[in-house]
């Protein structure tokens, strides 16, 4: 119910069916809608008796007290920001399931051994500011605070920086963003699978053992502007025709290397009907289960693209700029065990499977510093980053129970 | 000199060499810079004794008096607007050579038999407002005034209409835009070739007998948004991958049909690194010397594109919308004769050739109502719609002489 209530309050978009739950959500990081859901989140957690801390990159830590007030809290975290074509579950499920854990503990008068931190990480999606897992990576000190502050939005007509937007919505907090000075003991995250495997195999829970490797590169294609009506085909250096060939080739290489390859962003210049484009810039998102596999396809891309460009026109050239990379991740055996035990006790051995995540998550960042693991629940038709993202109320509930038990088991160590 | 002076005053952009003449011009239609050059143009022509009329679509008619004040004027026309990556000559050469004709007549105390109208046509380029030959087509009553008024700019962050911009810069004039109530007797236009033929053949003057046919279509590709990291290649309906294949195919079809095919404008949605694009819209510019040739390749495109889309993903679909078409044009024999006689008398038979224009011009519109023809001078390397557009001072001068003589010969009929 809280998933649907908050979706209606903070950014419903993309109705795709007659039911009130059949709509997506657009709640871009550090937008007014994001501020709205953050304010709501703080009120809810403070009402449950949490102490709330906001750090300098906008991460919100709601700390539910335990018997050992000075011990590092066990954390449950995910994100409340969404894609522009987002659904109701990606990220939101993780934070709100954590909220349900706190509500359940409180209602039952249960006092955990250690504090429990419920965390809303800033800009996990990388949609508005093009770096995914941004603020959990700052907290993990994997990227410098200033680098994140300077990131410019790609979805605004007039780009604004992360720092500007944090200040504007009042979420540039006083706490240092650091796993050292604001530590947690472990990190659990429940998430929708965003892929088709659990549904296809009729399983209820994915025990996530790691995350595949991925890289984002900006590719710049330089050509030559010229008149569309008077320039013979053979005399052209058409940057968009070359870019089109590169996109098609990238997909062929992905098939060959058993990787994923996608171009989601592309801009061109001068963008006039009767002028041959002289400049195209696009971003490639390339993924493979292993670091070695990713390295191989990237080498192939970097070798092949300049050749194709050269063949397409004598003034054509290609340039690559790495903008983001995330190595393959292996989660912590202790946390994986807690999730496995909890999942098997609730749905039985036949309904669970170990799996690797195709998408990156805040848990990748936390895992670099503290024991971490994740729980997946089925995604209808494997659809995500789309308004039609869907997981049934029953599956959401099972996931919550697995999370609750895993956290309580970890708390009992 | 006037070409270089006005380039420096009104929108120099794109320096490409150390000489003061080695820069391009960006003077988009109905921008502040366009207002600047219009104000200058009116002052110059009024100083020469012209009566100036501005019509309701912003066309400026500067009428130099003749012996028969009530006769229809012989017109010289072209445009002072440029491409965003424009040079110094495209259009500008035509208006300023006409100005030089008026200056020469005046200096020599020559009084023509008929008035001579020097015309600056609004939005020939179709760069800011995506319809080329716009205002001369309104004057020729080939397109309705209201359709032109409603056109929205594609180069502004917040699109504005032609009507809005005409009012804003003070060029929505009182004269009806009509060849019937504001007539001319004939139309001469001198222009750079914008292609390589004259230079390659070492000729000085092109006697333009007509213009090739061309069409602009918006192509919309509908796919399905989905996660780049979790959606298997085979499960995708990637609108940008499909669009890329269409652009590559369009070029192949152009080779097969001996046509030109270009995509200069492309937009996509949601434009996020880790989301497979669900929508791509691009504009194709397709050209052929004959109407039949153009019809053939367009039929092939309309048949092939949907098949390629379908093969690229089961949720992919394609839609076409015609946004502009210009049939092949044959200029008037009388005007062609005037240009031929004039050209041969100045540079000799071996230095001229008849040719078809690859680009559309305001003369296409005037030719539908009054005798028209054009004069081409060589373009260095055939480059146009680029800052490096260049024609030598000598060639510019020869062109001016051919124009002067052609107009005076026509005046003497
Ligand atoms: N879960 C998710 O969509 N994360 C965004 C980072 C990625 O593109 O994998
Ligand atoms: N001459 C010229 O560039 N005209 C613009 C119309 C066209 O694209 O042919």
PDB file of N, CA and C in Angstrom, chain A residues 323-390:
ATOM      1  N   UNK A 323      33.223   7.306 -19.015  1.00  0.00           N
ATOM      2  CA  UNK A 323      32.548   8.160 -18.035  1.00  0.00           C
ATOM      3  C   UNK A 323      32.148   7.398 -16.784  1.00  0.00           C
ATOM      4  N   UNK A 324      32.097   6.079 -16.841  1.00  0.00           N
ATOM      5  CA  UNK A 324      31.703   5.341 -15.649  1.00  0.00           C
ATOM      6  C   UNK A 324      32.055   3.876 -15.848  1.00  0.00           C
ATOM      7  N   UNK A 325      32.572   3.259 -14.808  1.00  0.00           N
ATOM      8  CA  UNK A 325      32.795   1.825 -14.924  1.00  0.00           C
ATOM      9  C   UNK A 325      32.549   1.180 -13.576  1.00  0.00           C
ATOM     10  N   UNK A 326      32.023  -0.017 -13.602  1.00  0.00           N
ATOM     11  CA  UNK A 326      31.703  -0.727 -12.373  1.00  0.00           C
ATOM     12  C   UNK A 326      32.161  -2.170 -12.571  1.00  0.00           C
ATOM     13  N   UNK A 327      33.194  -2.560 -11.820  1.00  0.00           N
ATOM     14  CA  UNK A 327      33.711  -3.924 -11.946  1.00  0.00           C
ATOM     15  C   UNK A 327      32.668  -4.935 -11.475  1.00  0.00           C
ATOM     16  N   UNK A 328      32.832  -6.168 -11.914  1.00  0.00           N
ATOM     17  CA  UNK A 328      31.957  -7.235 -11.413  1.00  0.00           C
ATOM     18  C   UNK A 328      32.098  -7.300  -9.893  1.00  0.00           C
ATOM     19  N   UNK A 329      30.983  -7.549  -9.209  1.00  0.00           N
ATOM     20  CA  UNK A 329      30.952  -7.521  -7.740  1.00  0.00           C
ATOM     21  C   UNK A 329      30.580  -8.900  -7.209  1.00  0.00           C
ATOM     22  N   UNK A 330      31.259  -9.321  -6.129  1.00  0.00           N
ATOM     23  CA  UNK A 330      30.881 -10.570  -5.431  1.00  0.00           C
ATOM     24  C   UNK A 330      30.455 -10.190  -4.021  1.00  0.00           C
ATOM     25  N   UNK A 331      29.216 -10.498  -3.643  1.00  0.00           N
ATOM     26  CA  UNK A 331      28.726 -10.109  -2.322  1.00  0.00           C
ATOM     27  C   UNK A 331      29.365 -10.967  -1.219  1.00  0.00           C
ATOM     28  N   UNK A 332      29.100 -10.576   0.054  1.00  0.00           N
ATOM     29  CA  UNK A 332      29.763 -11.193   1.207  1.00  0.00           C
ATOM     30  C   UNK A 332      29.076 -12.507   1.620  1.00  0.00           C
ATOM     31  N   UNK A 333      29.859 -13.556   1.856  1.00  0.00           N
ATOM     32  CA  UNK A 333      29.270 -14.874   2.178  1.00  0.00           C
ATOM     33  C   UNK A 333      28.337 -14.843   3.397  1.00  0.00           C
ATOM     34  N   UNK A 334      28.666 -14.076   4.426  1.00  0.00           N
ATOM     35  CA  UNK A 334      27.807 -14.023   5.617  1.00  0.00           C
ATOM     36  C   UNK A 334      26.425 -13.474   5.283  1.00  0.00           C
ATOM     37  N   UNK A 335      26.425 -12.397   4.547  1.00  0.00           N
ATOM     38  CA  UNK A 335      25.136 -11.780   4.203  1.00  0.00           C
ATOM     39  C   UNK A 335      24.361 -12.678   3.241  1.00  0.00           C
ATOM     40  N   UNK A 336      25.094 -13.296   2.282  1.00  0.00           N
ATOM     41  CA  UNK A 336      24.436 -14.228   1.360  1.00  0.00           C
ATOM     42  C   UNK A 336      23.785 -15.358   2.173  1.00  0.00           C
ATOM     43  N   UNK A 337      24.488 -15.863   3.186  1.00  0.00           N
ATOM     44  CA  UNK A 337      23.944 -16.921   4.049  1.00  0.00           C
ATOM     45  C   UNK A 337      22.682 -16.486   4.756  1.00  0.00           C
ATOM     46  N   UNK A 338      22.699 -15.281   5.325  1.00  0.00           N
ATOM     47  CA  UNK A 338      21.499 -14.783   6.015  1.00  0.00           C
ATOM     48  C   UNK A 338      20.314 -14.767   5.068  1.00  0.00           C
ATOM     49  N   UNK A 339      20.565 -14.290   3.835  1.00  0.00           N
ATOM     50  CA  UNK A 339      19.468 -14.229   2.856  1.00  0.00           C
ATOM     51  C   UNK A 339      19.025 -15.644   2.479  1.00  0.00           C
ATOM     52  N   UNK A 340      19.995 -16.553   2.260  1.00  0.00           N
ATOM     53  CA  UNK A 340      19.643 -17.915   1.847  1.00  0.00           C
ATOM     54  C   UNK A 340      18.804 -18.602   2.926  1.00  0.00           C
ATOM     55  N   UNK A 341      19.280 -18.556   4.166  1.00  0.00           N
ATOM     56  CA  UNK A 341      18.557 -19.197   5.269  1.00  0.00           C
ATOM     57  C   UNK A 341      17.140 -18.637   5.388  1.00  0.00           C
ATOM     58  N   UNK A 342      17.069 -17.330   5.357  1.00  0.00           N
ATOM     59  CA  UNK A 342      15.771 -16.676   5.487  1.00  0.00           C
ATOM     60  C   UNK A 342      14.833 -17.082   4.351  1.00  0.00           C
ATOM     61  N   UNK A 343      15.349 -17.064   3.107  1.00  0.00           N
ATOM     62  CA  UNK A 343      14.517 -17.364   1.933  1.00  0.00           C
ATOM     63  C   UNK A 343      14.034 -18.811   1.965  1.00  0.00           C
ATOM     64  N   UNK A 344      14.941 -19.742   2.279  1.00  0.00           N
ATOM     65  CA  UNK A 344      14.553 -21.154   2.285  1.00  0.00           C
ATOM     66  C   UNK A 344      13.516 -21.410   3.377  1.00  0.00           C
ATOM     67  N   UNK A 345      13.671 -20.771   4.529  1.00  0.00           N
ATOM     68  CA  UNK A 345      12.709 -20.984   5.621  1.00  0.00           C
ATOM     69  C   UNK A 345      11.328 -20.458   5.243  1.00  0.00           C
ATOM     70  N   UNK A 346      11.258 -19.504   4.346  1.00  0.00           N
ATOM     71  CA  UNK A 346       9.951 -18.914   4.003  1.00  0.00           C
ATOM     72  C   UNK A 346       9.300 -19.541   2.774  1.00  0.00           C
ATOM     73  N   UNK A 347      10.063 -19.775   1.684  1.00  0.00           N
ATOM     74  CA  UNK A 347       9.431 -20.324   0.470  1.00  0.00           C
ATOM     75  C   UNK A 347       9.933 -21.720   0.097  1.00  0.00           C
ATOM     76  N   UNK A 348      10.913 -22.209   0.799  1.00  0.00           N
ATOM     77  CA  UNK A 348      11.420 -23.555   0.492  1.00  0.00           C
ATOM     78  C   UNK A 348      12.496 -23.529  -0.573  1.00  0.00           C
ATOM     79  N   UNK A 349      13.351 -24.543  -0.549  1.00  0.00           N
ATOM     80  CA  UNK A 349      14.521 -24.643  -1.429  1.00  0.00           C
ATOM     81  C   UNK A 349      14.174 -24.519  -2.924  1.00  0.00           C
ATOM     82  N   UNK A 350      13.056 -25.136  -3.330  1.00  0.00           N
ATOM     83  CA  UNK A 350      12.736 -25.189  -4.763  1.00  0.00           C
ATOM     84  C   UNK A 350      12.309 -23.834  -5.322  1.00  0.00           C
ATOM     85  N   UNK A 351      11.987 -22.923  -4.469  1.00  0.00           N
ATOM     86  CA  UNK A 351      11.499 -21.620  -4.942  1.00  0.00           C
ATOM     87  C   UNK A 351      12.555 -20.522  -4.897  1.00  0.00           C
ATOM     88  N   UNK A 352      13.803 -20.915  -4.582  1.00  0.00           N
ATOM     89  CA  UNK A 352      14.858 -19.906  -4.570  1.00  0.00           C
ATOM     90  C   UNK A 352      15.944 -20.289  -5.580  1.00  0.00           C
ATOM     91  N   UNK A 353      16.755 -19.343  -5.982  1.00  0.00           N
ATOM     92  CA  UNK A 353      17.933 -19.646  -6.788  1.00  0.00           C
ATOM     93  C   UNK A 353      18.976 -18.540  -6.559  1.00  0.00           C
ATOM     94  N   UNK A 354      20.230 -18.949  -6.626  1.00  0.00           N
ATOM     95  CA  UNK A 354      21.278 -17.954  -6.584  1.00  0.00           C
ATOM     96  C   UNK A 354      21.368 -17.301  -7.959  1.00  0.00           C
ATOM     97  N   UNK A 355      21.717 -16.033  -8.001  1.00  0.00           N
ATOM     98  CA  UNK A 355      21.829 -15.372  -9.301  1.00  0.00           C
ATOM     99  C   UNK A 355      22.719 -14.138  -9.228  1.00  0.00           C
ATOM    100  N   UNK A 356      23.161 -13.730 -10.451  1.00  0.00           N
ATOM    101  CA  UNK A 356      23.945 -12.506 -10.573  1.00  0.00           C
ATOM    102  C   UNK A 356      23.010 -11.393 -11.045  1.00  0.00           C
ATOM    103  N   UNK A 357      23.225 -10.195 -10.575  1.00  0.00           N
ATOM    104  CA  UNK A 357      22.395  -9.075 -11.009  1.00  0.00           C
ATOM    105  C   UNK A 357      22.918  -8.495 -12.317  1.00  0.00           C
ATOM    106  N   UNK A 358      21.990  -8.164 -13.226  1.00  0.00           N
ATOM    107  CA  UNK A 358      22.377  -7.523 -14.480  1.00  0.00           C
ATOM    108  C   UNK A 358      22.594  -6.029 -14.299  1.00  0.00           C
ATOM    109  N   UNK A 359      21.900  -5.456 -13.341  1.00  0.00           N
ATOM    110  CA  UNK A 359      21.972  -4.017 -13.094  1.00  0.00           C
ATOM    111  C   UNK A 359      22.856  -3.729 -11.901  1.00  0.00           C
ATOM    112  N   UNK A 360      23.431  -2.547 -11.874  1.00  0.00           N
ATOM    113  CA  UNK A 360      24.182  -2.099 -10.716  1.00  0.00           C
ATOM    114  C   UNK A 360      23.231  -1.640  -9.622  1.00  0.00           C
ATOM    115  N   UNK A 361      23.685  -1.675  -8.386  1.00  0.00           N
ATOM    116  CA  UNK A 361      22.863  -1.267  -7.242  1.00  0.00           C
ATOM    117  C   UNK A 361      23.748  -0.595  -6.207  1.00  0.00           C
ATOM    118  N   UNK A 362      23.122   0.159  -5.281  1.00  0.00           N
ATOM    119  CA  UNK A 362      23.891   0.777  -4.193  1.00  0.00           C
ATOM    120  C   UNK A 362      24.687  -0.271  -3.426  1.00  0.00           C
ATOM    121  N   UNK A 363      24.186  -1.496  -3.401  1.00  0.00           N
ATOM    122  CA  UNK A 363      24.897  -2.568  -2.708  1.00  0.00           C
ATOM    123  C   UNK A 363      26.285  -2.836  -3.301  1.00  0.00           C
ATOM    124  N   UNK A 364      26.499  -2.475  -4.568  1.00  0.00           N
ATOM    125  CA  UNK A 364      27.844  -2.617  -5.147  1.00  0.00           C
ATOM    126  C   UNK A 364      28.809  -1.702  -4.401  1.00  0.00           C
ATOM    127  N   UNK A 365      28.353  -0.482  -4.115  1.00  0.00           N
ATOM    128  CA  UNK A 365      29.214   0.478  -3.416  1.00  0.00           C
ATOM    129  C   UNK A 365      29.433   0.033  -1.971  1.00  0.00           C
ATOM    130  N   UNK A 366      28.364  -0.314  -1.249  1.00  0.00           N
ATOM    131  CA  UNK A 366      28.522  -0.685   0.164  1.00  0.00           C
ATOM    132  C   UNK A 366      29.391  -1.935   0.293  1.00  0.00           C
ATOM    133  N   UNK A 367      29.249  -2.871  -0.676  1.00  0.00           N
ATOM    134  CA  UNK A 367      29.993  -4.130  -0.621  1.00  0.00           C
ATOM    135  C   UNK A 367      31.507  -3.909  -0.644  1.00  0.00           C
ATOM    136  N   UNK A 368      31.932  -2.760  -1.193  1.00  0.00           N
ATOM    137  CA  UNK A 368      33.374  -2.488  -1.227  1.00  0.00           C
ATOM    138  C   UNK A 368      33.902  -2.144   0.173  1.00  0.00           C
ATOM    139  N   UNK A 369      32.996  -1.899   1.124  1.00  0.00           N
ATOM    140  CA  UNK A 369      33.423  -1.496   2.478  1.00  0.00           C
ATOM    141  C   UNK A 369      32.865  -2.362   3.603  1.00  0.00           C
ATOM    142  N   UNK A 370      31.653  -2.900   3.437  1.00  0.00           N
ATOM    143  CA  UNK A 370      31.034  -3.707   4.504  1.00  0.00           C
ATOM    144  C   UNK A 370      30.313  -4.902   3.895  1.00  0.00           C
ATOM    145  N   UNK A 371      30.159  -5.978   4.707  1.00  0.00           N
ATOM    146  CA  UNK A 371      29.425  -7.149   4.207  1.00  0.00           C
ATOM    147  C   UNK A 371      28.057  -6.735   3.653  1.00  0.00           C
ATOM    148  N   UNK A 372      27.729  -7.263   2.488  1.00  0.00           N
ATOM    149  CA  UNK A 372      26.521  -6.832   1.770  1.00  0.00           C
ATOM    150  C   UNK A 372      25.932  -8.019   1.034  1.00  0.00           C
ATOM    151  N   UNK A 373      24.598  -8.058   0.923  1.00  0.00           N
ATOM    152  CA  UNK A 373      23.987  -8.896  -0.109  1.00  0.00           C
ATOM    153  C   UNK A 373      22.606  -8.403  -0.456  1.00  0.00           C
ATOM    154  N   UNK A 374      22.021  -9.022  -1.461  1.00  0.00           N
ATOM    155  CA  UNK A 374      20.737  -8.544  -1.975  1.00  0.00           C
ATOM    156  C   UNK A 374      19.736  -9.681  -2.124  1.00  0.00           C
ATOM    157  N   UNK A 375      18.472  -9.277  -2.132  1.00  0.00           N
ATOM    158  CA  UNK A 375      17.342 -10.186  -2.346  1.00  0.00           C
ATOM    159  C   UNK A 375      16.588  -9.703  -3.582  1.00  0.00           C
ATOM    160  N   UNK A 376      16.318 -10.603  -4.521  1.00  0.00           N
ATOM    161  CA  UNK A 376      15.501 -10.233  -5.689  1.00  0.00           C
ATOM    162  C   UNK A 376      14.127 -10.888  -5.585  1.00  0.00           C
ATOM    163  N   UNK A 377      13.109 -10.156  -6.064  1.00  0.00           N
ATOM    164  CA  UNK A 377      11.795 -10.764  -6.271  1.00  0.00           C
ATOM    165  C   UNK A 377      11.469 -10.680  -7.764  1.00  0.00           C
ATOM    166  N   UNK A 378      10.510 -11.505  -8.244  1.00  0.00           N
ATOM    167  CA  UNK A 378      10.248 -11.560  -9.691  1.00  0.00           C
ATOM    168  C   UNK A 378       9.712 -10.243 -10.264  1.00  0.00           C
ATOM    169  N   UNK A 379      10.124  -9.945 -11.494  1.00  0.00           N
ATOM    170  CA  UNK A 379       9.621  -8.803 -12.275  1.00  0.00           C
ATOM    171  C   UNK A 379       8.762  -9.367 -13.388  1.00  0.00           C
ATOM    172  N   UNK A 380       7.521  -8.893 -13.510  1.00  0.00           N
ATOM    173  CA  UNK A 380       6.653  -9.388 -14.570  1.00  0.00           C
ATOM    174  C   UNK A 380       7.294  -9.134 -15.941  1.00  0.00           C
ATOM    175  N   UNK A 381       7.399 -10.172 -16.750  1.00  0.00           N
ATOM    176  CA  UNK A 381       8.002 -10.108 -18.095  1.00  0.00           C
ATOM    177  C   UNK A 381       9.426  -9.545 -18.086  1.00  0.00           C
ATOM    178  N   UNK A 382      10.046  -9.462 -16.928  1.00  0.00           N
ATOM    179  CA  UNK A 382      11.414  -8.954 -16.850  1.00  0.00           C
ATOM    180  C   UNK A 382      11.530  -7.470 -17.146  1.00  0.00           C
ATOM    181  N   UNK A 383      10.395  -6.757 -17.172  1.00  0.00           N
ATOM    182  CA  UNK A 383      10.407  -5.345 -17.602  1.00  0.00           C
ATOM    183  C   UNK A 383      10.815  -4.416 -16.463  1.00  0.00           C
ATOM    184  N   UNK A 384      11.728  -3.490 -16.753  1.00  0.00           N
ATOM    185  CA  UNK A 384      12.096  -2.452 -15.787  1.00  0.00           C
ATOM    186  C   UNK A 384      12.520  -1.187 -16.527  1.00  0.00           C
ATOM    187  N   UNK A 385      12.679  -0.095 -15.798  1.00  0.00           N
ATOM    188  CA  UNK A 385      12.954   1.227 -16.399  1.00  0.00           C
ATOM    189  C   UNK A 385      11.848   1.554 -17.393  1.00  0.00           C
ATOM    190  N   UNK A 386      10.662   1.176 -17.051  1.00  0.00           N
ATOM    191  CA  UNK A 386       9.489   1.360 -17.893  1.00  0.00           C
ATOM    192  C   UNK A 386       8.279   1.431 -16.953  1.00  0.00           C
ATOM    193  N   UNK A 387       7.271   2.226 -17.292  1.00  0.00           N
ATOM    194  CA  UNK A 387       6.099   2.349 -16.388  1.00  0.00           C
ATOM    195  C   UNK A 387       5.442   0.998 -16.107  1.00  0.00           C
ATOM    196  N   UNK A 388       5.623   0.038 -17.009  1.00  0.00           N
ATOM    197  CA  UNK A 388       4.926  -1.241 -16.853  1.00  0.00           C
ATOM    198  C   UNK A 388       5.609  -2.225 -15.916  1.00  0.00           C
ATOM    199  N   UNK A 389       6.706  -1.789 -15.316  1.00  0.00           N
ATOM    200  CA  UNK A 389       7.371  -2.564 -14.258  1.00  0.00           C
ATOM    201  C   UNK A 389       6.313  -3.065 -13.266  1.00  0.00           C
ATOM    202  N   UNK A 390       6.336  -4.358 -12.937  1.00  0.00           N
ATOM    203  CA  UNK A 390       5.294  -4.875 -12.026  1.00  0.00           C
ATOM    204  C   UNK A 390       5.775  -6.091 -11.244  1.00  0.00           C
TER     205      UNK A 390
END
